[in-house]
GROMACS .gro file of C-alpha atoms in nm:
model
  410
    1MET     CA    1  -2.754  -4.336   1.528
    2SER     CA    2  -2.740  -4.634   1.765
    3LEU     CA    3  -3.034  -4.870   1.809
    4THR     CA    4  -3.050  -4.782   2.179
    5HIS     CA    5  -3.090  -4.413   2.093
    6ALA     CA    6  -3.375  -4.493   1.854
    7LEU     CA    7  -3.569  -4.714   2.093
    8LEU     CA    8  -3.849  -4.581   2.313
    9ASP     CA    9  -3.701  -4.340   2.568
   10VAL     CA   10  -3.769  -4.488   2.913
   11ARG     CA   11  -3.588  -4.223   3.119
   12PRO     CA   12  -3.917  -4.106   3.276
   13LEU     CA   13  -3.968  -4.452   3.426
   14ARG     CA   14  -3.628  -4.434   3.595
   15SER     CA   15  -3.630  -4.069   3.699
   16SER     CA   16  -3.985  -4.043   3.838
   17PRO     CA   17  -4.131  -4.323   4.054
   18VAL     CA   18  -4.453  -4.121   4.074
   19PHE     CA   19  -4.485  -4.113   3.695
   20ARG     CA   20  -4.404  -4.485   3.679
   21ARG     CA   21  -4.680  -4.570   3.926
   22LEU     CA   22  -4.922  -4.338   3.746
   23LEU     CA   23  -4.844  -4.502   3.410
   24ILE     CA   24  -4.904  -4.852   3.547
   25GLY     CA   25  -5.240  -4.750   3.693
   26ARG     CA   26  -5.340  -4.572   3.373
   27THR     CA   27  -5.246  -4.873   3.160
   28VAL     CA   28  -5.452  -5.121   3.364
   29SER     CA   29  -5.746  -4.879   3.370
   30LEU     CA   30  -5.729  -4.840   2.991
   31LEU     CA   31  -5.740  -5.218   2.953
   32GLY     CA   32  -6.061  -5.222   3.155
   33SER     CA   33  -6.206  -4.928   2.962
   34PHE     CA   34  -6.154  -5.094   2.624
   35MET     CA   35  -6.309  -5.412   2.763
   36THR     CA   36  -6.613  -5.211   2.872
   37MET     CA   37  -6.638  -5.043   2.531
   38VAL     CA   38  -6.667  -5.382   2.361
   39THR     CA   39  -6.899  -5.517   2.630
   40VAL     CA   40  -7.140  -5.225   2.596
   41MET     CA   41  -7.154  -5.268   2.219
   42PHE     CA   42  -7.216  -5.641   2.260
   43GLN     CA   43  -7.487  -5.591   2.522
   44VAL     CA   44  -7.671  -5.319   2.331
   45TRP     CA   45  -7.673  -5.528   2.014
   46ASP     CA   46  -7.782  -5.837   2.208
   47MET     CA   47  -8.069  -5.640   2.365
   48THR     CA   48  -8.191  -5.456   2.054
   49HIS     CA   49  -8.038  -5.598   1.733
   50SER     CA   50  -8.063  -5.238   1.614
   51THR     CA   51  -7.789  -5.043   1.438
   52VAL     CA   52  -7.956  -4.724   1.560
   53TRP     CA   53  -7.909  -4.819   1.925
   54SER     CA   54  -7.557  -4.942   1.850
   55GLY     CA   55  -7.477  -4.604   1.698
   56ALA     CA   56  -7.624  -4.435   2.004
   57VAL     CA   57  -7.343  -4.588   2.211
   58GLY     CA   58  -7.096  -4.367   2.029
   59LEU     CA   59  -7.311  -4.061   2.096
   60ALA     CA   60  -7.337  -4.148   2.466
   61GLN     CA   61  -6.958  -4.160   2.482
   62ALA     CA   62  -6.882  -3.855   2.268
   63LEU     CA   63  -7.146  -3.597   2.360
   64PRO     CA   64  -7.041  -3.552   2.727
   65MET     CA   65  -6.683  -3.482   2.620
   66ALA     CA   66  -6.796  -3.221   2.369
   67ALA     CA   67  -7.053  -3.062   2.600
   68LEU     CA   68  -6.856  -3.062   2.925
   69GLY     CA   69  -6.492  -3.062   2.813
   70LEU     CA   70  -6.415  -2.690   2.809
   71PHE     CA   71  -6.614  -2.618   3.126
   72ALA     CA   72  -6.441  -2.908   3.299
   73GLY     CA   73  -6.107  -2.768   3.185
   74SER     CA   74  -6.198  -2.430   3.332
   75TRP     CA   75  -6.282  -2.593   3.666
   76VAL     CA   76  -5.958  -2.794   3.658
   77ASP     CA   77  -5.764  -2.470   3.615
   78ARG     CA   78  -5.911  -2.340   3.942
   79ALA     CA   79  -5.860  -2.653   4.153
   80ASP     CA   80  -5.607  -2.908   4.273
   81ARG     CA   81  -5.574  -3.128   3.963
   82ARG     CA   82  -5.484  -3.433   4.173
   83ARG     CA   83  -5.805  -3.410   4.373
   84VAL     CA   84  -6.018  -3.355   4.062
   85TYR     CA   85  -5.864  -3.660   3.895
   86LEU     CA   86  -5.922  -3.878   4.201
   87LEU     CA   87  -6.287  -3.770   4.222
   88ALA     CA   88  -6.335  -3.838   3.851
   89THR     CA   89  -6.174  -4.182   3.889
   90VAL     CA   90  -6.408  -4.270   4.175
   91GLY     CA   91  -6.705  -4.155   3.964
   92GLN     CA   92  -6.598  -4.373   3.671
   93ALA     CA   93  -6.549  -4.673   3.901
   94VAL     CA   94  -6.898  -4.629   4.050
   95CYS     CA   95  -7.046  -4.620   3.699
   96SER     CA   96  -6.864  -4.943   3.614
   97LEU     CA   97  -6.997  -5.103   3.932
   98LEU     CA   98  -7.351  -5.003   3.836
   99LEU     CA   99  -7.293  -5.145   3.488
  100ALA     CA  100  -7.177  -5.468   3.652
  101VAL     CA  101  -7.488  -5.482   3.871
  102GLN     CA  102  -7.720  -5.443   3.573
  103GLY     CA  103  -7.506  -5.692   3.383
  104PHE     CA  104  -7.549  -5.957   3.652
  105THR     CA  105  -7.918  -5.888   3.712
  106GLY     CA  106  -8.030  -5.821   3.353
  107HIS     CA  107  -8.360  -5.679   3.231
  108VAL     CA  108  -8.243  -5.315   3.239
  109PRO     CA  109  -8.382  -5.089   2.962
  110VAL     CA  110  -8.126  -4.998   2.701
  111ALA     CA  111  -8.181  -4.628   2.775
  112VAL     CA  112  -8.062  -4.685   3.134
  113LEU     CA  113  -7.754  -4.865   3.005
  114LEU     CA  114  -7.670  -4.572   2.776
  115ALA     CA  115  -7.733  -4.326   3.059
  116LEU     CA  116  -7.469  -4.508   3.267
  117VAL     CA  117  -7.229  -4.495   2.971
  118ALA     CA  118  -7.292  -4.121   2.935
  119ALA     CA  119  -7.240  -4.066   3.309
  120GLN     CA  120  -6.909  -4.251   3.297
  121SER     CA  121  -6.804  -4.049   2.993
  122SER     CA  122  -6.893  -3.730   3.182
  123PHE     CA  123  -6.659  -3.822   3.465
  124GLY     CA  124  -6.396  -3.900   3.201
  125ALA     CA  125  -6.447  -3.554   3.052
  126VAL     CA  126  -6.358  -3.409   3.394
  127GLY     CA  127  -6.064  -3.638   3.460
  128ALA     CA  128  -5.894  -3.596   3.121
  129PRO     CA  129  -5.807  -3.223   3.157
  130ALA     CA  130  -5.676  -3.289   3.507
  131ALA     CA  131  -5.455  -3.572   3.380
  132GLY     CA  132  -5.327  -3.343   3.105
  133VAL     CA  133  -5.109  -3.153   3.353
  134PHE     CA  134  -4.943  -3.458   3.508
  135VAL     CA  135  -4.663  -3.519   3.258
  136PRO     CA  136  -4.528  -3.161   3.235
  137ARG     CA  137  -4.552  -3.120   3.615
  138LEU     CA  138  -4.385  -3.452   3.702
  139LEU     CA  139  -4.107  -3.465   3.441
  140PRO     CA  140  -3.830  -3.229   3.331
  141LYS     CA  141  -3.914  -3.048   3.006
  142GLU     CA  142  -3.662  -3.256   2.809
  143GLN     CA  143  -3.846  -3.576   2.914
  144VAL     CA  144  -4.203  -3.460   2.845
  145ALA     CA  145  -4.206  -3.601   2.490
  146ALA     CA  146  -4.073  -3.934   2.617
  147GLY     CA  147  -4.342  -3.946   2.885
  148LEU     CA  148  -4.612  -3.879   2.625
  149ALA     CA  149  -4.467  -4.151   2.400
  150LEU     CA  150  -4.490  -4.398   2.691
  151ASN     CA  151  -4.855  -4.300   2.738
  152GLN     CA  152  -4.910  -4.348   2.366
  153ILE     CA  153  -4.757  -4.694   2.336
  154THR     CA  154  -4.934  -4.829   2.643
  155GLY     CA  155  -5.263  -4.684   2.518
  156GLN     CA  156  -5.220  -4.847   2.177
  157ALA     CA  157  -5.126  -5.180   2.334
  158MET     CA  158  -5.439  -5.176   2.550
  159MET     CA  159  -5.649  -5.077   2.246
  160LEU     CA  160  -5.535  -5.401   2.082
  161LEU     CA  161  -5.546  -5.620   2.393
  162GLY     CA  162  -5.866  -5.494   2.558
  163PRO     CA  163  -6.116  -5.597   2.287
  164ALA     CA  164  -5.949  -5.938   2.253
  165VAL     CA  165  -5.967  -6.002   2.629
  166ALA     CA  166  -6.328  -5.885   2.636
  167GLY     CA  167  -6.416  -6.122   2.354
  168VAL     CA  168  -6.276  -6.417   2.548
  169LEU     CA  169  -6.431  -6.321   2.883
  170LEU     CA  170  -6.774  -6.240   2.739
  171GLY     CA  171  -6.808  -6.595   2.612
  172ARG     CA  172  -6.685  -6.757   2.932
  173LEU     CA  173  -6.780  -6.532   3.225
  174GLY     CA  174  -7.051  -6.298   3.091
  175ILE     CA  175  -7.101  -5.926   3.066
  176GLY     CA  176  -7.128  -5.858   3.439
  177THR     CA  177  -6.777  -5.990   3.501
  178CYS     CA  178  -6.629  -5.771   3.228
  179TYR     CA  179  -6.784  -5.461   3.382
  180LEU     CA  180  -6.669  -5.566   3.729
  181LEU     CA  181  -6.311  -5.609   3.612
  182ASP     CA  182  -6.323  -5.258   3.466
  183ALA     CA  183  -6.445  -5.124   3.802
  184LEU     CA  184  -6.158  -5.298   3.979
  185SER     CA  185  -5.908  -5.159   3.727
  186PHE     CA  186  -5.993  -4.807   3.841
  187GLY     CA  187  -5.854  -4.904   4.181
  188LEU     CA  188  -5.505  -4.919   4.033
  189SER     CA  189  -5.562  -4.589   3.855
  190PHE     CA  190  -5.668  -4.434   4.187
  191TYR     CA  191  -5.363  -4.581   4.361
  192GLY     CA  192  -5.132  -4.447   4.090
  193ALA     CA  193  -5.268  -4.093   4.126
  194PHE     CA  194  -5.304  -4.101   4.505
  195GLY     CA  195  -4.928  -4.065   4.548
  196LEU     CA  196  -4.916  -3.746   4.343
  197PRO     CA  197  -4.834  -3.421   4.519
  198ALA     CA  198  -5.097  -3.148   4.527
  199LEU     CA  199  -5.111  -2.988   4.182
  200PRO     CA  200  -5.284  -2.650   4.203
  201PRO     CA  201  -5.252  -2.420   3.899
  202GLU     CA  202  -4.928  -2.226   3.874
  203GLY     CA  203  -5.018  -1.866   3.798
  204GLU     CA  204  -5.352  -1.691   3.776
  205ARG     CA  205  -5.643  -1.927   3.830
  206SER     CA  206  -5.924  -1.958   3.579
  207ARG     CA  207  -6.226  -1.733   3.608
  208PRO     CA  208  -6.543  -1.931   3.681
  209GLY     CA  209  -6.798  -2.039   3.422
  210LEU     CA  210  -6.813  -1.912   3.067
  211ARG     CA  211  -6.555  -1.639   3.129
  212GLY     CA  212  -6.288  -1.898   3.203
  213VAL     CA  213  -6.381  -2.092   2.888
  214VAL     CA  214  -6.354  -1.773   2.680
  215ASP     CA  215  -6.009  -1.704   2.828
  216GLY     CA  216  -5.897  -2.049   2.722
  217LEU     CA  217  -6.033  -2.006   2.370
  218ARG     CA  218  -5.864  -1.667   2.346
  219PHE     CA  219  -5.530  -1.829   2.427
  220LEU     CA  220  -5.590  -2.102   2.168
  221THR     CA  221  -5.666  -1.857   1.891
  222GLY     CA  222  -5.382  -1.622   1.987
  223HIS     CA  223  -5.095  -1.863   2.048
  224ARG     CA  224  -4.977  -1.948   1.699
  225ALA     CA  225  -4.781  -2.264   1.778
  226VAL     CA  226  -5.058  -2.429   1.982
  227ARG     CA  227  -5.322  -2.316   1.731
  228GLY     CA  228  -5.112  -2.453   1.446
  229ALA     CA  229  -5.068  -2.784   1.624
  230LEU     CA  230  -5.443  -2.832   1.664
  231LEU     CA  231  -5.512  -2.716   1.307
  232THR     CA  232  -5.260  -2.971   1.181
  233ASP     CA  233  -5.440  -3.243   1.372
  234LEU     CA  234  -5.772  -3.136   1.221
  235ALA     CA  235  -5.613  -3.142   0.875
  236ALA     CA  236  -5.511  -3.503   0.927
  237THR     CA  237  -5.847  -3.617   1.066
  238VAL     CA  238  -6.131  -3.408   0.926
  239LEU     CA  239  -5.984  -3.398   0.576
  240SER     CA  240  -5.844  -3.748   0.542
  241PHE     CA  241  -5.952  -3.994   0.814
  242PRO     CA  242  -5.995  -4.319   0.618
  243VAL     CA  243  -6.167  -4.577   0.839
  244SER     CA  244  -6.522  -4.531   0.705
  245LEU     CA  245  -6.385  -4.591   0.355
  246PHE     CA  246  -6.219  -4.923   0.429
  247PRO     CA  247  -6.520  -5.149   0.350
  248LEU     CA  248  -6.584  -4.973   0.018
  249VAL     CA  249  -6.216  -4.967  -0.086
  250ASN     CA  250  -6.189  -5.333   0.012
  251ALA     CA  251  -6.485  -5.413  -0.215
  252GLU     CA  252  -6.358  -5.196  -0.500
  253ARG     CA  253  -5.997  -5.305  -0.499
  254PHE     CA  254  -5.957  -5.629  -0.305
  255GLY     CA  255  -6.268  -5.837  -0.376
  256GLY     CA  256  -6.446  -5.763  -0.049
  257ASP     CA  257  -6.246  -6.021   0.148
  258PRO     CA  258  -6.335  -5.971   0.519
  259GLY     CA  259  -5.990  -6.090   0.619
  260THR     CA  260  -5.833  -5.805   0.424
  261LEU     CA  261  -6.073  -5.556   0.582
  262GLY     CA  262  -5.969  -5.662   0.930
  263LEU     CA  263  -5.604  -5.628   0.838
  264PHE     CA  264  -5.655  -5.265   0.733
  265LEU     CA  265  -5.727  -5.160   1.092
  266SER     CA  266  -5.458  -5.390   1.230
  267ALA     CA  267  -5.202  -5.234   0.995
  268LEU     CA  268  -5.271  -4.886   1.134
  269ALA     CA  269  -5.227  -5.019   1.489
  270VAL     CA  270  -4.909  -5.211   1.406
  271GLY     CA  271  -4.760  -4.899   1.249
  272GLY     CA  272  -4.848  -4.697   1.556
  273LEU     CA  273  -4.697  -4.947   1.797
  274THR     CA  274  -4.380  -4.976   1.589
  275ALA     CA  275  -4.338  -4.599   1.573
  276SER     CA  276  -4.388  -4.575   1.949
  277ALA     CA  277  -4.132  -4.847   2.012
  278PHE     CA  278  -3.874  -4.660   1.805
  279SER     CA  279  -3.975  -4.308   1.905
  280GLY     CA  280  -3.660  -4.234   2.105
  281ALA     CA  281  -3.490  -4.062   1.813
  282VAL     CA  282  -3.767  -3.804   1.770
  283THR     CA  283  -3.852  -3.752   2.139
  284ARG     CA  284  -3.484  -3.687   2.218
  285LEU     CA  285  -3.458  -3.451   1.922
  286GLY     CA  286  -3.643  -3.171   2.101
  287ARG     CA  287  -3.805  -3.039   1.779
  288PRO     CA  288  -4.171  -3.144   1.800
  289GLY     CA  289  -4.293  -2.883   1.552
  290PRO     CA  290  -4.100  -3.007   1.246
  291VAL     CA  291  -4.163  -3.369   1.347
  292MET     CA  292  -4.539  -3.308   1.368
  293LEU     CA  293  -4.552  -3.131   1.032
  294CYS     CA  294  -4.348  -3.399   0.856
  295ALA     CA  295  -4.541  -3.684   1.018
  296SER     CA  296  -4.878  -3.529   0.930
  297ALA     CA  297  -4.764  -3.483   0.571
  298GLY     CA  298  -4.645  -3.846   0.573
  299TRP     CA  299  -4.992  -3.955   0.687
  300GLY     CA  300  -5.156  -3.772   0.397
  301ALA     CA  301  -4.904  -3.901   0.142
  302ALA     CA  302  -4.943  -4.262   0.259
  303LEU     CA  303  -5.322  -4.238   0.220
  304VAL     CA  304  -5.289  -4.094  -0.132
  305LEU     CA  305  -5.066  -4.386  -0.230
  306PHE     CA  306  -5.301  -4.633  -0.060
  307GLY     CA  307  -5.584  -4.494  -0.272
  308LEU     CA  308  -5.377  -4.556  -0.586
  309THR     CA  309  -5.253  -4.907  -0.509
  310THR     CA  310  -5.421  -5.227  -0.626
  311GLY     CA  311  -5.197  -5.473  -0.438
  312PRO     CA  312  -5.323  -5.582  -0.095
  313TRP     CA  313  -4.977  -5.622   0.060
  314THR     CA  314  -4.861  -5.288  -0.076
  315GLY     CA  315  -5.178  -5.134   0.064
  316LEU     CA  316  -5.119  -5.287   0.406
  317GLY     CA  317  -4.762  -5.159   0.403
  318LEU     CA  318  -4.882  -4.808   0.324
  319LEU     CA  319  -5.139  -4.821   0.605
  320THR     CA  320  -4.865  -4.934   0.841
  321LEU     CA  321  -4.664  -4.626   0.741
  322ALA     CA  322  -4.973  -4.410   0.789
  323GLY     CA  323  -5.023  -4.551   1.139
  324ALA     CA  324  -4.660  -4.483   1.227
  325ALA     CA  325  -4.683  -4.126   1.097
  326ASP     CA  326  -5.004  -4.066   1.292
  327THR     CA  327  -4.845  -4.179   1.618
  328LEU     CA  328  -4.543  -3.951   1.575
  329ALA     CA  329  -4.775  -3.661   1.491
  330VAL     CA  330  -4.989  -3.723   1.802
  331VAL     CA  331  -4.689  -3.742   2.037
  332SER     CA  332  -4.538  -3.427   1.885
  333ARG     CA  333  -4.868  -3.236   1.897
  334SER     CA  334  -4.919  -3.323   2.263
  335THR     CA  335  -4.561  -3.219   2.338
  336ILE     CA  336  -4.622  -2.879   2.179
  337VAL     CA  337  -4.947  -2.831   2.370
  338GLN     CA  338  -4.807  -2.934   2.705
  339THR     CA  339  -4.476  -2.749   2.686
  340ARG     CA  340  -4.601  -2.422   2.536
  341THR     CA  341  -4.922  -2.377   2.734
  342PRO     CA  342  -4.896  -2.196   3.069
  343ASP     CA  343  -4.986  -2.429   3.355
  344ALA     CA  344  -5.278  -2.207   3.459
  345LEU     CA  345  -5.440  -2.268   3.118
  346LEU     CA  346  -5.338  -2.629   3.063
  347GLY     CA  347  -5.666  -2.785   3.179
  348ARG     CA  348  -5.869  -2.587   2.928
  349VAL     CA  349  -5.623  -2.640   2.643
  350THR     CA  350  -5.601  -3.013   2.717
  351ALA     CA  351  -5.982  -3.029   2.710
  352ALA     CA  352  -5.983  -2.858   2.370
  353GLU     CA  353  -5.719  -3.102   2.246
  354GLN     CA  354  -5.936  -3.393   2.365
  355ILE     CA  355  -6.240  -3.254   2.183
  356VAL     CA  356  -6.039  -3.205   1.863
  357GLY     CA  357  -5.899  -3.558   1.893
  358GLN     CA  358  -6.246  -3.706   1.931
  359ALA     CA  359  -6.446  -3.491   1.692
  360GLY     CA  360  -6.189  -3.486   1.410
  361PRO     CA  361  -6.201  -3.858   1.321
  362ASN     CA  362  -6.582  -3.864   1.339
  363LEU     CA  363  -6.609  -3.568   1.103
  364GLY     CA  364  -6.341  -3.722   0.882
  365ASN     CA  365  -6.537  -4.045   0.853
  366LEU     CA  366  -6.845  -3.842   0.760
  367ARG     CA  367  -6.653  -3.645   0.495
  368GLY     CA  368  -6.508  -3.963   0.350
  369GLY     CA  369  -6.847  -4.131   0.332
  370LEU     CA  370  -7.011  -3.833   0.159
  371VAL     CA  371  -6.734  -3.796  -0.099
  372ALA     CA  372  -6.728  -4.170  -0.164
  373GLY     CA  373  -7.105  -4.164  -0.216
  374TRP     CA  374  -7.062  -3.904  -0.490
  375THR     CA  375  -6.751  -4.059  -0.646
  376SER     CA  376  -6.570  -4.371  -0.524
  377GLY     CA  377  -6.376  -4.496  -0.222
  378ALA     CA  378  -6.041  -4.450  -0.395
  379THR     CA  379  -6.129  -4.095  -0.501
  380ALA     CA  380  -6.232  -4.008  -0.145
  381LEU     CA  381  -5.902  -4.145  -0.013
  382ILE     CA  382  -5.684  -3.968  -0.269
  383SER     CA  383  -5.866  -3.635  -0.243
  384GLY     CA  384  -5.856  -3.650   0.136
  385GLY     CA  385  -5.484  -3.720   0.140
  386LEU     CA  386  -5.415  -3.436  -0.103
  387LEU     CA  387  -5.628  -3.196   0.103
  388CYS     CA  388  -5.434  -3.301   0.412
  389LEU     CA  389  -5.103  -3.231   0.238
  390ALA     CA  390  -5.223  -2.889   0.124
  391ALA     CA  391  -5.353  -2.796   0.470
  392VAL     CA  392  -5.033  -2.908   0.645
  393ALA     CA  393  -4.828  -2.708   0.394
  394ALA     CA  394  -5.046  -2.402   0.464
  395VAL     CA  395  -4.998  -2.437   0.841
  396ALA     CA  396  -4.623  -2.480   0.796
  397ALA     CA  397  -4.602  -2.175   0.568
  398THR     CA  398  -4.794  -1.950   0.806
  399THR     CA  399  -4.655  -2.075   1.138
  400PRO     CA  400  -4.278  -2.030   1.162
  401GLN     CA  401  -4.304  -2.113   1.534
  402LEU     CA  402  -4.369  -2.474   1.433
  403ARG     CA  403  -4.104  -2.491   1.161
  404GLY     CA  404  -3.838  -2.367   1.399
  405GLY     CA  405  -3.903  -2.637   1.651
  406ALA     CA  406  -3.835  -2.426   1.959
  407THR     CA  407  -3.987  -2.544   2.285
  408ASP     CA  408  -4.119  -2.211   2.402
  409GLY     CA  409  -4.256  -1.884   2.272
  410ASP     CA  410  -4.570  -1.833   2.065
   0.00000   0.00000   0.00000
């Protein structure tokens, strides 16, 4: 296999100017969003010096997605997805402008700040299902995985860059400027989506309200490949997500060095970026099911070995492998969801995927913390990795539609 074939597949950038413009806008907007995430945490802590209020930031971001996601997906499947996305982008930009105003003026109660965060997250919960249909509608089926990989690598890059930029700007220009820059970044996101064609659902439109949500859930439970893809993701997150264990494992195995602790998270990100950069081989393969199963199993195995190791550099290497495996699993899972879901249902299924992606790591951190409290950090890591391996094996054994790697069917 040539190096060119293994590198990130950039055919979508050449074949679709609309996708290229959309990706640029999304990337800049993500940079602003990660800056705002850090700025909110900094401001809340500066106002309260309370870990309870700091934790409430996460709730303000997560609860709207969980509460509104499926209903937003149902609405998206009845409307022009382009228009819904543009409206959601405007809503998020307005929230960022209001955050900037309170940042410049000061003296706003922390509850008001969190209400603005929740409102912005609510608009995001509406925009995400609409954006979920863009890649399969704009690109040929054989380029969908490559388009998702481009989304993944730009998202990971902004996840690394955004907090660093926010840290610099907070010290020099203040919180109001950081929020204002985020508001301006939504302008590029709006511009990127404005050139999209109208994207009404193809096929029967969603029924309104709860009935449309039930139809989406019925598809999820009945379509074995899509159901298996989401169950595999839950196996990797709920059963084995390791981040909450890092401080304890660092204290148990590596002397509690804060430098080592920081490198744990960096190693996961470096592995993810590296896998994205060399994802061409798997995205061109056209077999997302086997890739997802193998990558998810690789994630679990790497965490088991990390729990067994006592060498810091070996541990960092294993976390790098885990991060790479996670990225390949995410790209493959999204490819399965977006190529096997009928367009008329894609908003609701994308919303469910978003909820799974957000809730899974939080539940996984909770599981890890509880098990570690009863045993040890290493035991929680090893048991979680083994449970992940067992669950992935069970999904593979009971879902031949994933093992076969076909791009259609149930």
